[in-house]
Structure formats: structure tokens, C-alpha cells
Amino acid sequence: MGKEIFQRAEALLGTEAMERISEQRVIIFGTGGVGSWCAEALVRTGVRLLTIVDFDCVDVTNINRQLMATTQTVGQPKVEALRKRLLEINPDAEITALQKTFSEETADEFDLDKYDYIIDAIDSLKDKALLILKACETEARLFSSMGAALKLDSTKIQVAEFWKVKGDPLARALRNRFKKEKTFPRHKFQCVYSDEAGQKPTANSQQLAKGSLVHITATFGMTLAGLIIQDIRRLVLLLVLMMTLGIHAQNTDQKRQDIDLDSPTFVPTVKVGKVLENGDSIQYMEMNNVYVYPPITFSSKKQQQAYNRLVKNVKIVLPIAKEARAIMMETAEFLETLPDKKARDAHMKLVEKSIMKEYKPRMKKLTYSQGKLLIKLIYRESNSSGYELIQAFLGPVRAGFYQAFAWAFGASLKKKYDPEGIDRLTERVVLMVEAGQI
């Protein structure tokens, strides 16, 4: 069957998006009433590289809400029962099933850095808080499920940034824990939650007081999956829109030189010449700047891996940022030759129409972290934020729209590049790459 499985998804999302979806590495912690449905939705939409984590076995009480829980799977490890189900949907998927818990004792066993997306569907407050902190130390995108128990009204389910979640006891408990311990997630992340007041359980048993229903837990899981799919599409589109700043239409007679992204990023420039000095011919050599920095001391292997990823990402993204700068300068000069605003607007409309064909193949190869780095390096090369560039070329209304669009998946076009502050390590890598030293 192969690609035929995903024909309907491809009809809506497009071929490029489906290719990107199939390349993303996703890990789901917790495969209960929320995580199991999230896993199914992802695999049915084309996610092929999926890791599922849960220490528990299927219990008869799980049957009312957990995807893989049936009378035939009671007693089986949840991750193994779910893996079997997912492979029946797509036999070509690579499903890694880990029957273990994520906790303070086991956290180091998980290499979170290798994933593009992390889904938190953990129930335990302590373990959930730890996963959030650890996930936010990586470049992966984190989406978290808040409390789905004791809910009846699926129309109350919504999405918000963690610190803006209201009416959810689990989110409140997590925030209180972070404040008490004075340890906070390093960046913002989106949560699925319901602000419905918890229903009063009819049973006296503490176990039954955790009552939950499949139409609630499944909606939580499906929403988490939807956040990932939308995020993948947003990144490609945002990067394409960023490049709109500099692409000129095909009727432009100006020429530009393409940069081969598969070639070495930069090589040292050497100029050899000679001068006459007191009748003697003296040869000389001019070279690039050579940058000397104190050696970096890594406190852990994980820190060294993060640095290596930064070097790799700079080498991938920096040529695009430099190309964008050259194109923006050419475009700005061309726009100045047009007689009036009407002609300039007409030209920019042609630009926007041609951008998808020319730059989409490049942009879809970038990861989430590379996309955010590109936005910063465009600022470095142009000395203007992405928001300012879009505002100058396309106007404040569309600049505001693109900023809101970027903010929806954790990026910001208004962020500036700070080579002496938060971006000083990036600047060091950029300078050394430009000089051909790394």
C-alpha cells in the first residue's frame, strides 16, 4: 500500500509537508488515555519515526478510554500492545517501544536531544515537572497535556501557553512547584487543557475518583497530534515568507549568484601579490582574519553535543542568510526604480507568488532550530529584525500577521541578534565559520 495510505492527508497538506512529517522524530511519554490516541493520530498522518514510553501494563480499567486496551490485551505491556496496533496501520513505521518510566532515576537514559518533538502525557506531578524542565533544555518542540480526568464537556478543551493556562488544577500545581523550587522551564511551550470545573465523582474509592471518559482523553490526544502537524507546516511556510523579503520577480533583469548549499560554507580567502620596495620585488600574502578564543570547556557530553549541533546548524543556515542579504539589497534597489506605490505593490505581489516555487525546497530541509537560527542570522546580516524587514517591504499589516504567525509556534520576528549577550557563542561560531577555521 505504501503512500496510498496517506493520499487523503497529502491532498490537504501537500507533498512537501508529508515528506517533512515522515522525517520528524517524535517521542511520547505516557501512552494512556491521552498519549495512545496522540500516537495513533500521528502515525495515521504520516509520522514514521515514533518512540513511545510507558512502564505500565494494560489493565481492565483502561478499556474505557485507552486505544490499545481491549479484553485481548489485558496484562500486556501498554507500549507493546500499542506498537502492534500502530504497525498494523503503517507496517513501514519505525516504532520504538520503551517499557520504562521517566523519573529522576531514569532521566539520563533518554537522549531527548535527538527528537524533533516531545509529547508529555505523564500523570505523575513530580515526573511531569522533571520532563518539562529537561525537554525545555533541548531544541525539540514540547507539547504537554494537562489534566483530562473528571471532565465531561469536550467543547471546553483548548490550547494555551503553559503560564496562561487557566482553570486547570494540574497546571496550577506545576507552576507552584516551579516557583517553590525556583527552577523554571527555559522557554515557553503549548499545553492542551480544559477549563471545565472538575465533576464530582459518584464513587467513594480514590481510584474511581480518577474517573475519565474516552471522548475527553481522545480529544486531548488528537489535539496534541494536531499541534505537531500544524507546527511542521508553519515552520516551512514561515521560512518561505521570510525569504519573500528578497526574491525579485522573474521579469527582473538583475542577476544573482546562487549559493550551493552542498558545498563547504566558506573557505579562507588568500590573496598573493608583490610590491616594489627600494627596487626589490617583495611578495606578500593577504589572508582572512584569524580569530583566537579561549578553548571551550564542556561540563558534560550533552553540552558538547549541543555545541556541535550549533556549528552544524550555522554552516547550513549562514549561506542562506547571506544570500538573503544580497537579494534584499538588489530588490530594494529595483523597487526604487519603479515609478509609484502601485507599481511597487504589484511587483511585491509577483514576488510572493513566485516564492513558494523557488525557496520551498530549501526551507523544507531545515529543522525547527535551524529555522529559528535563520531568523536571527538574517537580523545579523541586515541589521534589522524580520519584523522590520517585512514591514519595510510589505507593510505593517502583513508584518503584524507574520509576527503573530511566527509566535504561534514559538518564534519571534521581533527578536534581535545580540552578539555580545545571549548570542555570543553563536557569533563566535559564525566568525570562525566565515574565516574557514571550523
Short mmCIF file of C-alpha atoms in Angstrom, two decimals, residues 68-292:
data_model
loop_
_atom_site.label_atom_id
_atom_site.label_comp_id
_atom_site.label_asym_id
_atom_site.label_seq_id
_atom_site.Cartn_x
_atom_site.Cartn_y
_atom_site.Cartn_z
CA MET A 68 -4.85 -0.38 22.67
CA ALA A 69 -6.75 -1.59 25.75
CA THR A 70 -9.14 -4.43 24.85
CA THR A 71 -10.21 -7.64 26.51
CA GLN A 72 -7.50 -9.33 24.43
CA THR A 73 -4.61 -7.10 25.57
CA VAL A 74 -5.21 -7.04 29.34
CA GLY A 75 -1.91 -7.81 31.07
CA GLN A 76 0.27 -6.88 28.11
CA PRO A 77 2.77 -4.00 28.33
CA LYS A 78 0.97 -0.92 27.05
CA VAL A 79 3.78 0.10 24.72
CA GLU A 80 3.94 -3.35 23.11
CA ALA A 81 0.18 -3.54 22.58
CA LEU A 82 0.20 -0.03 21.13
CA ARG A 83 3.21 -0.73 18.92
CA LYS A 84 1.44 -3.72 17.41
CA ARG A 85 -1.62 -1.57 16.69
CA LEU A 86 0.43 1.20 15.08
CA LEU A 87 2.35 -1.20 12.84
CA GLU A 88 -0.96 -2.60 11.61
CA ILE A 89 -1.71 0.94 10.40
CA ASN A 90 1.68 1.53 8.77
CA PRO A 91 4.00 -1.50 8.61
CA ASP A 92 6.82 0.76 7.38
CA ALA A 93 6.79 2.89 10.52
CA GLU A 94 9.71 2.66 12.95
CA ILE A 95 8.04 2.36 16.34
CA THR A 96 10.35 2.10 19.37
CA ALA A 97 8.56 0.82 22.46
CA LEU A 98 10.22 1.54 25.83
CA GLN A 99 8.59 -0.07 28.86
CA LYS A 100 10.01 2.25 31.46
CA THR A 101 9.11 5.36 33.39
CA PHE A 102 10.62 8.82 33.09
CA SER A 103 11.84 9.85 36.52
CA GLU A 104 14.78 11.39 38.30
CA GLU A 105 16.43 7.96 38.37
CA THR A 106 15.93 7.22 34.67
CA ALA A 107 16.05 10.68 33.03
CA ASP A 108 19.64 10.27 31.84
CA GLU A 109 18.65 7.12 29.94
CA PHE A 110 16.66 9.23 27.46
CA ASP A 111 18.53 11.16 24.78
CA LEU A 112 15.93 13.89 24.32
CA ASP A 113 18.22 15.89 22.06
CA LYS A 114 17.71 13.52 19.15
CA TYR A 115 13.98 14.24 18.89
CA ASP A 116 12.21 16.99 17.00
CA TYR A 117 9.04 16.79 19.11
CA ILE A 118 8.40 15.71 22.68
CA ILE A 119 4.87 14.92 23.89
CA ASP A 120 4.24 14.98 27.64
CA ALA A 121 1.25 12.84 28.60
CA ILE A 122 2.55 11.89 32.06
CA ASP A 123 0.22 11.76 35.09
CA SER A 124 2.76 11.97 37.93
CA LEU A 125 3.29 15.58 39.02
CA LYS A 126 6.93 15.06 40.01
CA ASP A 127 7.89 13.21 36.83
CA LYS A 128 5.88 15.58 34.64
CA ALA A 129 7.66 18.61 36.10
CA LEU A 130 11.05 16.96 35.51
CA LEU A 131 10.21 16.08 31.90
CA ILE A 132 9.11 19.64 31.19
CA LEU A 133 12.37 21.04 32.58
CA LYS A 134 14.52 18.53 30.69
CA ALA A 135 12.60 18.92 27.42
CA CYS A 136 12.95 22.69 27.56
CA GLU A 137 16.73 22.29 27.72
CA THR A 138 16.71 20.73 24.25
CA GLU A 139 15.98 22.13 20.80
CA ALA A 140 12.92 19.90 20.47
CA ARG A 141 9.38 21.29 20.49
CA LEU A 142 7.46 20.33 23.62
CA PHE A 143 3.68 19.94 23.82
CA SER A 144 2.13 18.98 27.14
CA SER A 145 -1.21 17.56 28.26
CA MET A 146 -2.76 18.91 31.41
CA GLY A 147 -5.48 17.11 33.42
CA ALA A 148 -8.12 15.17 31.45
CA ALA A 149 -9.79 13.38 34.36
CA LEU A 150 -13.21 14.30 35.78
CA LYS A 151 -14.22 16.16 32.60
CA LEU A 152 -17.41 15.78 30.57
CA ASP A 153 -17.58 18.68 28.12
CA SER A 154 -15.23 18.22 25.16
CA THR A 155 -16.05 21.71 23.86
CA LYS A 156 -14.11 23.14 26.82
CA ILE A 157 -10.82 21.66 25.59
CA GLN A 158 -8.41 24.30 24.33
CA VAL A 159 -4.74 25.20 23.81
CA ALA A 160 -2.67 27.85 25.56
CA GLU A 161 0.89 28.64 26.58
CA PHE A 162 1.71 26.97 29.91
CA TRP A 163 1.77 30.14 32.01
CA LYS A 164 -1.56 31.25 30.54
CA VAL A 165 -3.48 28.04 31.23
CA LYS A 166 -6.48 28.84 33.43
CA GLY A 167 -8.86 26.67 35.39
CA ASP A 168 -6.64 23.56 35.37
CA PRO A 169 -5.51 22.20 38.75
CA LEU A 170 -2.57 20.27 37.27
CA ALA A 171 -1.14 23.33 35.56
CA ARG A 172 -1.57 25.29 38.78
CA ALA A 173 0.25 22.60 40.75
CA LEU A 174 3.11 22.56 38.25
CA ARG A 175 3.51 26.34 38.37
CA ASN A 176 3.51 26.28 42.16
CA ARG A 177 6.14 23.56 42.14
CA PHE A 178 8.40 25.51 39.77
CA LYS A 179 8.03 28.65 41.87
CA LYS A 180 8.71 26.82 45.12
CA GLU A 181 11.82 25.14 43.75
CA LYS A 182 12.85 28.32 41.88
CA THR A 183 13.52 26.24 38.81
CA PHE A 184 11.66 27.21 35.66
CA PRO A 185 11.33 25.89 32.10
CA ARG A 186 13.82 27.65 29.84
CA HIS A 187 11.24 28.56 27.24
CA LYS A 188 7.52 28.69 26.66
CA PHE A 189 5.51 25.69 25.48
CA GLN A 190 1.94 24.95 24.47
CA CYS A 191 -0.48 22.89 26.54
CA VAL A 192 -3.77 21.14 25.87
CA TYR A 193 -6.18 21.62 28.76
CA SER A 194 -9.81 22.08 29.77
CA ASP A 195 -11.10 24.86 32.00
CA GLU A 196 -14.21 22.85 32.83
CA ALA A 197 -14.75 22.60 36.57
CA GLY A 198 -13.99 19.03 37.62
CA GLN A 199 -17.05 16.83 38.02
CA LYS A 200 -17.68 15.35 41.45
CA PRO A 201 -17.10 11.58 41.34
CA THR A 202 -20.02 9.41 42.35
CA ALA A 203 -17.77 6.73 43.84
CA ASN A 204 -16.03 6.85 47.19
CA SER A 205 -12.98 4.96 46.07
CA GLN A 206 -9.90 7.08 45.41
CA GLN A 207 -9.24 5.01 42.27
CA LEU A 208 -12.72 5.62 40.91
CA ALA A 209 -12.37 9.30 41.79
CA LYS A 210 -9.96 9.47 38.83
CA GLY A 211 -12.89 8.85 36.52
CA SER A 212 -12.31 9.78 32.88
CA LEU A 213 -14.06 9.32 29.53
CA VAL A 214 -12.71 8.50 26.09
CA HIS A 215 -14.30 11.42 24.29
CA ILE A 216 -12.27 13.72 26.55
CA THR A 217 -8.94 11.88 26.67
CA ALA A 218 -9.00 11.11 22.94
CA THR A 219 -9.69 14.76 22.12
CA PHE A 220 -6.71 15.76 24.26
CA GLY A 221 -4.53 13.28 22.37
CA MET A 222 -5.80 14.24 18.94
CA THR A 223 -5.24 17.91 19.73
CA LEU A 224 -1.63 17.23 20.72
CA ALA A 225 -1.09 15.41 17.43
CA GLY A 226 -2.68 18.32 15.57
CA LEU A 227 -0.27 20.76 17.20
CA ILE A 228 2.68 18.81 15.81
CA ILE A 229 1.24 18.56 12.30
CA GLN A 230 0.39 22.28 12.22
CA ASP A 231 3.79 23.17 13.62
CA ILE A 232 5.59 21.30 10.86
CA ARG A 233 3.61 23.16 8.20
CA ARG A 234 4.05 26.53 9.93
CA LEU A 235 7.82 26.30 10.03
CA VAL A 236 8.12 25.66 6.31
CA LEU A 237 5.70 28.45 5.47
CA LEU A 238 7.28 30.98 7.85
CA LEU A 239 10.74 30.44 6.43
CA VAL A 240 9.40 30.78 2.92
CA LEU A 241 7.71 34.05 3.92
CA MET A 242 10.96 35.30 5.41
CA MET A 243 12.67 34.78 2.09
CA THR A 244 9.92 36.81 0.41
CA LEU A 245 11.80 39.86 1.62
CA GLY A 246 14.39 39.47 -1.05
CA ILE A 247 13.17 37.50 -4.04
CA HIS A 248 12.62 39.56 -7.13
CA ALA A 249 10.16 38.52 -9.83
CA GLN A 250 11.27 36.79 -12.99
CA ASN A 251 10.84 39.95 -15.07
CA THR A 252 13.79 41.49 -13.24
CA ASP A 253 16.87 41.73 -15.46
CA GLN A 254 19.22 41.74 -12.48
CA LYS A 255 21.33 38.65 -11.92
CA ARG A 256 22.38 36.97 -8.75
CA GLN A 257 24.69 34.12 -7.97
CA ASP A 258 23.17 31.09 -6.24
CA ILE A 259 25.00 29.53 -3.35
CA ASP A 260 25.46 25.80 -3.47
CA LEU A 261 24.24 24.62 -0.08
CA ASP A 262 26.04 21.30 -0.52
CA SER A 263 29.45 22.92 -0.89
CA PRO A 264 31.66 23.96 2.05
CA THR A 265 30.15 27.02 3.68
CA PHE A 266 33.20 29.24 3.42
CA VAL A 267 36.90 28.84 2.63
CA PRO A 268 39.78 31.07 3.67
CA THR A 269 40.46 33.89 1.22
CA VAL A 270 44.11 34.21 0.29
CA LYS A 271 45.47 36.96 -1.98
CA VAL A 272 49.05 36.79 -3.20
CA GLY A 273 50.79 39.76 -4.78
CA LYS A 274 54.02 41.70 -4.88
CA VAL A 275 55.24 45.25 -4.37
CA LEU A 276 58.44 47.08 -5.24
CA GLU A 277 60.48 48.23 -2.27
CA ASN A 278 63.76 50.07 -2.97
CA GLY A 279 63.98 48.37 -6.32
CA ASP A 280 63.34 44.92 -4.90
CA SER A 281 60.24 42.86 -5.66
CA ILE A 282 58.70 41.66 -2.42
CA GLN A 283 55.92 39.13 -2.39
CA TYR A 284 53.12 39.42 0.15
CA MET A 285 50.06 37.44 1.17
CA GLU A 286 46.74 38.73 2.46
CA MET A 287 44.57 36.33 4.43
CA ASN A 288 41.27 36.30 6.26
CA ASN A 289 41.02 37.43 9.82
CA VAL A 290 42.09 34.69 12.21
CA TYR A 291 40.06 34.52 15.41
CA VAL A 292 41.62 33.25 18.60
#
